[in-house]
Amino acid sequence: MVADPRQTNDALETCITKGIHREIIRTVSRNMPDPVSIYELADLFKLFGDSTRLGILWALSESEMCVCDLCALLRMKQPAVSHQLKNLKQSRIVKSRRDGKIVYYSLDDDHIRRLLNLGMEHTQES
Amino acid sequence: MVADPRQTNDALETCITKGIHREIIRTVSRNMPDPVSIYELADLFKLFGDSTRLGILWALSESEMCVCDLCALLRMKQPAVSHQLKNLKQSRIVKSRRDGKIVYYSLDDDHIRRLLNLGMEHTQES
DNA sequence: ACTATATATTAATATATGTACATATGTACA
DNA sequence: TGTACATATGTACATATATTAATATATAGT
């Protein structure tokens, strides 16, 4: 929960020693995204922050796959996979297409793949 | 919780109709990162998946700031800020330096800034 | 229409996570 | 060394989130 950064007038008095870095606070405050954007971004990352979903996402970054394939690959129960796919689809991280009985899932756009790779770069480097 | 994708032999039998897309599963399975990497990556993204921390991170992407500054900017209680900074620091997302009584925090490396921007790009575009 | 299979949904429970409060630690300065 | 301030930590509580099992829906083929 983030307070609205556009109303920081009295917040500047929060510090006991009041005037510390007032200029920085004002400047940063002007450049902060609005709270709604922060929320939406947090919701995006939240979905990346679970190894189950991340496994699904990584798999889909390699190839379009059906639910059944994902179950086999990740050794998960089908309802669990469907459940996570639903979350991911609602946030437009993955998309699906149906071919008869089978529903194929894939990443919604290339940002997702780039986020995965960039994140992995960071965790692997140190 | 992700099962070890290197042991998918019998998992291939999970589907009732057994042989669906066996080749895809084998190929993707070979390209999956090991489970530990998936976990670490999930832990990274988990920390991005909260609007409180994301506010802190965005602020720090604009400028190095002390705890007190962050409290004022985000209108949060000091222990709450410190608590999140501790999490972020443990995962090497932020780093700190002390100057007398004051501890300054900043982003640990440029991957973090790029992840923030890339994520924001994705949420803003649709 | 009936059956089998692939996927989706629902509800219950367990677990993880953030928050708030009290308190502790560390640093500077008198 | 004693006081004030900046930051850190620990615990309890509330809430969010994942997981599971049971069940429902949708589609294809007979």
Short mmCIF file of C-alpha atoms (C1' of nucleotides) in Angstrom, two decimals:
data_model
loop_
_atom_site.label_atom_id
_atom_site.label_comp_id
_atom_site.label_asym_id
_atom_site.label_seq_id
_atom_site.Cartn_x
_atom_site.Cartn_y
_atom_site.Cartn_z
CA MET A 1 0.00 0.00 0.00
CA VAL A 2 1.56 3.21 -1.23
CA ALA A 3 0.39 6.66 -0.27
CA ASP A 4 -0.19 9.21 -2.97
CA PRO A 5 3.23 10.74 -3.58
CA ARG A 6 1.66 13.88 -4.98
CA GLN A 7 0.61 14.93 -1.49
CA THR A 8 3.84 15.03 0.41
CA ASN A 9 3.57 18.52 1.86
CA ASP A 10 3.16 17.56 5.47
CA ALA A 11 5.01 14.30 4.97
CA LEU A 12 8.15 16.37 4.71
CA GLU A 13 7.75 16.98 8.42
CA THR A 14 7.98 13.27 9.15
CA CYS A 15 11.66 13.29 9.96
CA ILE A 16 12.51 14.51 13.39
CA THR A 17 15.28 16.56 11.87
CA LYS A 18 12.97 18.17 9.41
CA GLY A 19 14.92 19.58 6.54
CA ILE A 20 16.96 16.52 5.51
CA HIS A 21 17.27 16.30 1.74
CA ARG A 22 14.10 18.25 1.03
CA GLU A 23 15.21 18.97 -2.51
CA ILE A 24 15.77 15.33 -3.34
CA ILE A 25 12.40 14.42 -1.94
CA ARG A 26 10.67 17.07 -4.02
CA THR A 27 12.45 16.08 -7.21
CA VAL A 28 11.90 12.35 -6.79
CA SER A 29 8.30 12.99 -5.81
CA ARG A 30 7.70 14.75 -9.11
CA ASN A 31 9.15 11.83 -11.05
CA MET A 32 7.28 9.07 -9.24
CA PRO A 33 4.64 7.22 -11.28
CA ASP A 34 1.11 7.65 -9.99
CA PRO A 35 0.03 5.10 -7.37
CA VAL A 36 -2.19 3.23 -9.79
CA SER A 37 0.75 2.53 -12.09
CA ILE A 38 2.74 1.30 -9.14
CA TYR A 39 -0.06 -1.04 -8.19
CA GLU A 40 -0.40 -2.41 -11.70
CA LEU A 41 3.31 -2.96 -11.96
CA ALA A 42 3.37 -4.72 -8.61
CA ASP A 43 0.56 -6.98 -9.78
CA LEU A 44 2.58 -7.88 -12.85
CA PHE A 45 5.69 -8.77 -10.89
CA LYS A 46 3.64 -10.60 -8.28
CA LEU A 47 2.71 -13.13 -10.92
CA PHE A 48 6.38 -13.66 -11.72
CA GLY A 49 7.16 -14.17 -8.07
CA ASP A 50 6.15 -17.78 -7.73
CA SER A 51 8.24 -20.71 -8.90
CA THR A 52 5.21 -22.59 -10.18
CA ARG A 53 4.11 -19.80 -12.47
CA LEU A 54 7.68 -18.99 -13.37
CA GLY A 55 8.15 -22.58 -14.49
CA ILE A 56 5.09 -22.27 -16.66
CA LEU A 57 6.29 -18.99 -18.09
CA TRP A 58 9.74 -20.28 -18.84
CA ALA A 59 8.30 -23.30 -20.57
CA LEU A 60 6.02 -21.12 -22.64
CA SER A 61 8.94 -18.91 -23.54
CA GLU A 62 10.44 -21.96 -25.24
CA SER A 63 7.33 -23.11 -27.04
CA GLU A 64 3.58 -22.86 -27.19
CA MET A 65 2.18 -25.70 -25.11
CA CYS A 66 -1.16 -27.17 -24.13
CA VAL A 67 -2.29 -27.61 -20.54
CA CYS A 68 -1.61 -31.29 -20.69
CA ASP A 69 1.96 -30.73 -21.87
CA LEU A 70 2.60 -28.35 -19.00
CA CYS A 71 1.26 -30.87 -16.50
CA ALA A 72 3.64 -33.49 -17.82
CA LEU A 73 6.64 -31.18 -18.05
CA LEU A 74 6.25 -29.59 -14.63
CA ARG A 75 4.73 -32.65 -12.98
CA MET A 76 1.81 -30.68 -11.70
CA LYS A 77 -1.84 -31.58 -11.31
CA GLN A 78 -4.03 -30.31 -14.10
CA PRO A 79 -6.29 -28.09 -11.96
CA ALA A 80 -3.22 -26.40 -10.51
CA VAL A 81 -1.88 -25.64 -13.97
CA SER A 82 -5.23 -24.35 -15.18
CA HIS A 83 -5.56 -22.22 -12.10
CA GLN A 84 -2.25 -20.50 -12.64
CA LEU A 85 -2.85 -20.13 -16.35
CA LYS A 86 -6.08 -18.34 -15.55
CA ASN A 87 -4.22 -15.84 -13.37
CA LEU A 88 -1.60 -15.32 -16.01
CA LYS A 89 -4.17 -14.88 -18.72
CA GLN A 90 -6.21 -12.34 -16.78
CA SER A 91 -3.13 -10.17 -16.50
CA ARG A 92 -2.38 -10.64 -20.18
CA ILE A 93 0.91 -12.36 -19.55
CA VAL A 94 -0.14 -15.38 -21.56
CA LYS A 95 -2.71 -15.87 -24.28
CA SER A 96 -4.51 -18.99 -25.45
CA ARG A 97 -6.05 -20.49 -28.52
CA ARG A 98 -8.31 -23.49 -28.70
CA ASP A 99 -7.95 -26.26 -31.26
CA GLY A 100 -10.72 -28.75 -30.68
CA LYS A 101 -10.42 -30.11 -27.19
CA ILE A 102 -6.96 -28.77 -26.75
CA VAL A 103 -6.11 -25.27 -25.52
CA TYR A 104 -2.68 -23.97 -26.41
CA TYR A 105 -1.00 -21.31 -24.32
CA SER A 106 1.83 -18.96 -25.24
CA LEU A 107 3.41 -15.77 -23.94
CA ASP A 108 1.34 -12.72 -24.70
CA ASP A 109 4.15 -10.51 -25.92
CA ASP A 110 7.89 -10.24 -26.02
CA HIS A 111 8.19 -8.06 -22.91
CA ILE A 112 7.54 -11.17 -20.89
CA ARG A 113 10.39 -13.08 -22.43
CA ARG A 114 12.71 -10.11 -21.96
CA LEU A 115 11.71 -9.74 -18.33
CA LEU A 116 12.46 -13.40 -17.72
CA ASN A 117 15.86 -13.16 -19.37
CA LEU A 118 16.80 -9.91 -17.68
CA GLY A 119 15.82 -11.28 -14.31
CA MET A 120 17.79 -14.45 -14.86
CA GLU A 121 20.80 -12.40 -15.91
CA HIS A 122 20.67 -10.62 -12.59
CA THR A 123 20.29 -13.69 -10.41
CA GLN A 124 22.95 -15.63 -12.24
CA GLU A 125 25.68 -13.04 -12.32
CA SER A 126 26.71 -12.83 -8.69
CA MET B 1 7.09 -25.51 -5.79
CA VAL B 2 8.50 -26.86 -9.03
CA ALA B 3 9.44 -30.47 -9.58
CA ASP B 4 12.79 -31.29 -11.06
CA PRO B 5 12.28 -31.01 -14.80
CA ARG B 6 15.25 -33.23 -15.46
CA GLN B 7 13.25 -36.23 -14.29
CA THR B 8 10.28 -36.21 -16.58
CA ASN B 9 10.42 -39.80 -17.72
CA ASP B 10 7.28 -41.03 -16.04
CA ALA B 11 5.77 -37.57 -16.04
CA LEU B 12 5.32 -38.01 -19.73
CA GLU B 13 2.66 -40.53 -18.83
CA THR B 14 0.62 -37.97 -16.92
CA CYS B 15 -1.72 -37.19 -19.77
CA ILE B 16 -4.48 -39.68 -20.22
CA THR B 17 -3.84 -39.56 -23.90
CA LYS B 18 -0.23 -40.34 -23.45
CA GLY B 19 1.72 -39.25 -26.44
CA ILE B 20 0.54 -35.68 -26.91
CA HIS B 21 3.42 -33.43 -27.98
CA ARG B 22 6.12 -35.65 -26.53
CA GLU B 23 8.77 -34.03 -28.66
CA ILE B 24 7.93 -30.54 -27.49
CA ILE B 25 8.00 -31.67 -23.89
CA ARG B 26 11.41 -33.27 -24.32
CA THR B 27 12.89 -30.26 -26.07
CA VAL B 28 11.51 -27.73 -23.60
CA SER B 29 12.56 -29.93 -20.73
CA ARG B 30 16.15 -29.82 -21.92
CA ASN B 31 16.09 -26.03 -22.07
CA MET B 32 14.51 -25.43 -18.69
CA PRO B 33 16.74 -23.85 -16.07
CA ASP B 34 17.42 -26.02 -13.07
CA PRO B 35 14.87 -25.71 -10.23
CA VAL B 36 17.24 -23.75 -8.03
CA SER B 37 17.55 -21.04 -10.66
CA ILE B 38 13.79 -20.89 -10.97
CA TYR B 39 13.48 -20.48 -7.22
CA GLU B 40 16.05 -17.72 -7.11
CA LEU B 41 14.39 -15.90 -9.96
CA ALA B 42 11.00 -16.21 -8.29
CA ASP B 43 12.48 -14.76 -5.11
CA LEU B 44 13.78 -11.82 -7.07
CA PHE B 45 10.45 -11.08 -8.70
CA LYS B 46 8.61 -11.65 -5.43
CA LEU B 47 10.34 -8.64 -4.01
CA PHE B 48 9.18 -6.55 -6.95
CA GLY B 49 5.62 -7.75 -6.45
CA ASP B 50 4.58 -5.43 -3.67
CA SER B 51 3.59 -1.81 -4.13
CA THR B 52 5.40 -0.73 -0.99
CA ARG B 53 8.73 -2.12 -2.13
CA LEU B 54 8.12 -1.06 -5.68
CA GLY B 55 7.62 2.51 -4.47
CA ILE B 56 10.91 2.31 -2.64
CA LEU B 57 12.65 0.87 -5.67
CA TRP B 58 11.27 3.45 -8.03
CA ALA B 59 12.33 6.22 -5.70
CA LEU B 60 15.81 4.76 -5.44
CA SER B 61 15.97 4.49 -9.21
CA GLU B 62 15.68 8.27 -9.27
CA SER B 63 18.17 9.01 -6.55
CA GLU B 64 20.08 7.61 -3.64
CA MET B 65 18.03 8.30 -0.52
CA CYS B 66 18.24 7.81 3.22
CA VAL B 67 15.63 5.92 5.23
CA CYS B 68 14.23 9.15 6.55
CA ASP B 69 13.78 10.55 3.04
CA LEU B 70 11.91 7.44 1.97
CA CYS B 71 9.61 7.69 4.97
CA ALA B 72 8.73 11.24 4.05
CA LEU B 73 8.36 10.57 0.35
CA LEU B 74 6.23 7.46 0.68
CA ARG B 75 4.51 8.50 3.91
CA MET B 76 5.44 5.28 5.60
CA LYS B 77 6.45 4.53 9.14
CA GLN B 78 10.18 4.15 9.60
CA PRO B 79 10.18 0.54 10.81
CA ALA B 80 8.15 -0.45 7.77
CA VAL B 81 10.67 1.16 5.45
CA SER B 82 13.61 -0.39 7.25
CA HIS B 83 11.94 -3.76 7.18
CA GLN B 84 11.49 -3.69 3.42
CA LEU B 85 14.97 -2.30 2.86
CA LYS B 86 16.34 -5.24 4.79
CA ASN B 87 14.56 -7.67 2.48
CA LEU B 88 15.74 -5.82 -0.58
CA LYS B 89 19.28 -5.67 0.68
CA GLN B 90 19.45 -9.36 1.51
CA SER B 91 18.58 -10.14 -2.08
CA ARG B 92 21.11 -7.65 -3.34
CA ILE B 93 18.52 -5.48 -5.01
CA VAL B 94 19.63 -2.43 -3.08
CA LYS B 95 22.87 -1.53 -1.37
CA SER B 96 23.60 0.89 1.41
CA ARG B 97 26.35 3.10 2.71
CA ARG B 98 26.51 4.78 6.05
CA ASP B 99 27.51 8.39 6.57
CA GLY B 100 27.47 9.12 10.25
CA LYS B 101 24.01 8.48 11.58
CA ILE B 102 22.49 8.38 8.17
CA VAL B 103 22.28 5.31 5.95
CA TYR B 104 21.91 5.93 2.26
CA TYR B 105 20.30 3.35 0.00
CA SER B 106 20.56 2.94 -3.75
CA LEU B 107 19.86 0.32 -6.38
CA ASP B 108 22.44 -2.43 -6.44
CA ASP B 109 22.95 -2.57 -10.18
CA ASP B 110 21.44 -1.43 -13.42
CA HIS B 111 19.48 -4.64 -14.03
CA ILE B 112 17.04 -3.45 -11.41
CA ARG B 113 16.37 -0.18 -13.15
CA ARG B 114 15.95 -1.98 -16.46
CA LEU B 115 13.51 -4.47 -14.96
CA LEU B 116 11.44 -1.63 -13.55
CA ASN B 117 11.34 0.18 -16.87
CA LEU B 118 10.63 -2.93 -18.89
CA GLY B 119 7.81 -3.91 -16.58
CA MET B 120 6.31 -0.45 -16.69
CA GLU B 121 6.50 -0.50 -20.47
CA HIS B 122 4.42 -3.67 -20.49
CA THR B 123 1.75 -2.48 -18.07
CA GLN B 124 1.40 0.90 -19.73
CA GLU B 125 1.12 -0.20 -23.31
CA SER B 126 -2.28 -1.86 -23.36
"C1'" DA C 1 -27.62 -38.47 -27.49
"C1'" DC C 2 -23.81 -40.94 -25.04
"C1'" DT C 3 -19.07 -41.46 -23.73
"C1'" DA C 4 -14.37 -40.15 -23.08
"C1'" DT C 5 -11.03 -36.65 -22.72
"C1'" DA C 6 -9.16 -31.86 -22.02
"C1'" DT C 7 -9.76 -27.98 -19.50
"C1'" DA C 8 -12.05 -24.85 -16.07
"C1'" DT C 9 -14.16 -23.59 -11.72
"C1'" DT C 10 -15.29 -23.70 -6.88
"C1'" DA C 11 -14.60 -24.01 -2.08
"C1'" DA C 12 -11.71 -25.34 1.85
"C1'" DT C 13 -7.47 -25.33 4.00
"C1'" DA C 14 -2.71 -24.33 4.73
"C1'" DT C 15 0.98 -21.32 4.21
"C1'" DA C 16 3.33 -17.15 3.31
"C1'" DT C 17 3.64 -12.25 3.65
"C1'" DG C 18 2.98 -7.48 5.06
"C1'" DT C 19 2.02 -4.37 8.96
"C1'" DA C 20 2.20 -2.32 13.39
"C1'" DC C 21 3.99 -1.81 17.77
"C1'" DA C 22 7.42 -2.08 21.09
"C1'" DT C 23 12.00 -2.18 21.69
"C1'" DA C 24 16.93 -2.50 20.60
"C1'" DT C 25 21.14 -0.94 18.36
"C1'" DG C 26 24.37 2.24 16.55
"C1'" DT C 27 26.31 6.88 15.93
"C1'" DA C 28 27.33 11.75 17.00
"C1'" DC C 29 27.86 15.26 19.95
"C1'" DA C 30 27.95 17.71 24.38
"C1'" DT D 1 29.46 8.80 29.51
"C1'" DG D 2 24.99 10.41 28.77
"C1'" DT D 3 21.54 12.05 25.62
"C1'" DA D 4 19.25 12.48 21.18
"C1'" DC D 5 18.46 10.88 16.78
"C1'" DA D 6 18.59 7.52 12.74
"C1'" DT D 7 18.01 3.02 11.80
"C1'" DA D 8 17.21 -1.95 12.84
"C1'" DT D 9 14.96 -5.97 14.87
"C1'" DG D 10 11.44 -9.08 16.95
"C1'" DT D 11 6.87 -10.50 17.76
"C1'" DA D 12 2.00 -10.80 17.09
"C1'" DC D 13 -1.65 -10.17 14.13
"C1'" DA D 14 -4.22 -9.62 9.89
"C1'" DT D 15 -4.47 -10.51 5.22
"C1'" DA D 16 -3.24 -12.43 0.92
"C1'" DT D 17 -1.93 -16.28 -1.67
"C1'" DA D 18 -1.08 -21.06 -3.13
"C1'" DT D 19 -2.73 -25.76 -3.01
"C1'" DT D 20 -5.84 -29.39 -3.00
"C1'" DA D 21 -9.83 -32.06 -3.95
"C1'" DA D 22 -14.22 -32.36 -5.78
"C1'" DT D 23 -16.90 -31.08 -9.40
"C1'" DA D 24 -18.33 -28.71 -13.63
"C1'" DT D 25 -17.96 -27.51 -18.53
"C1'" DA D 26 -16.66 -28.09 -23.32
"C1'" DT D 27 -15.46 -30.67 -27.37
"C1'" DA D 28 -14.89 -34.79 -30.45
"C1'" DG D 29 -16.14 -39.11 -31.90
"C1'" DT D 30 -19.34 -42.97 -32.01
#
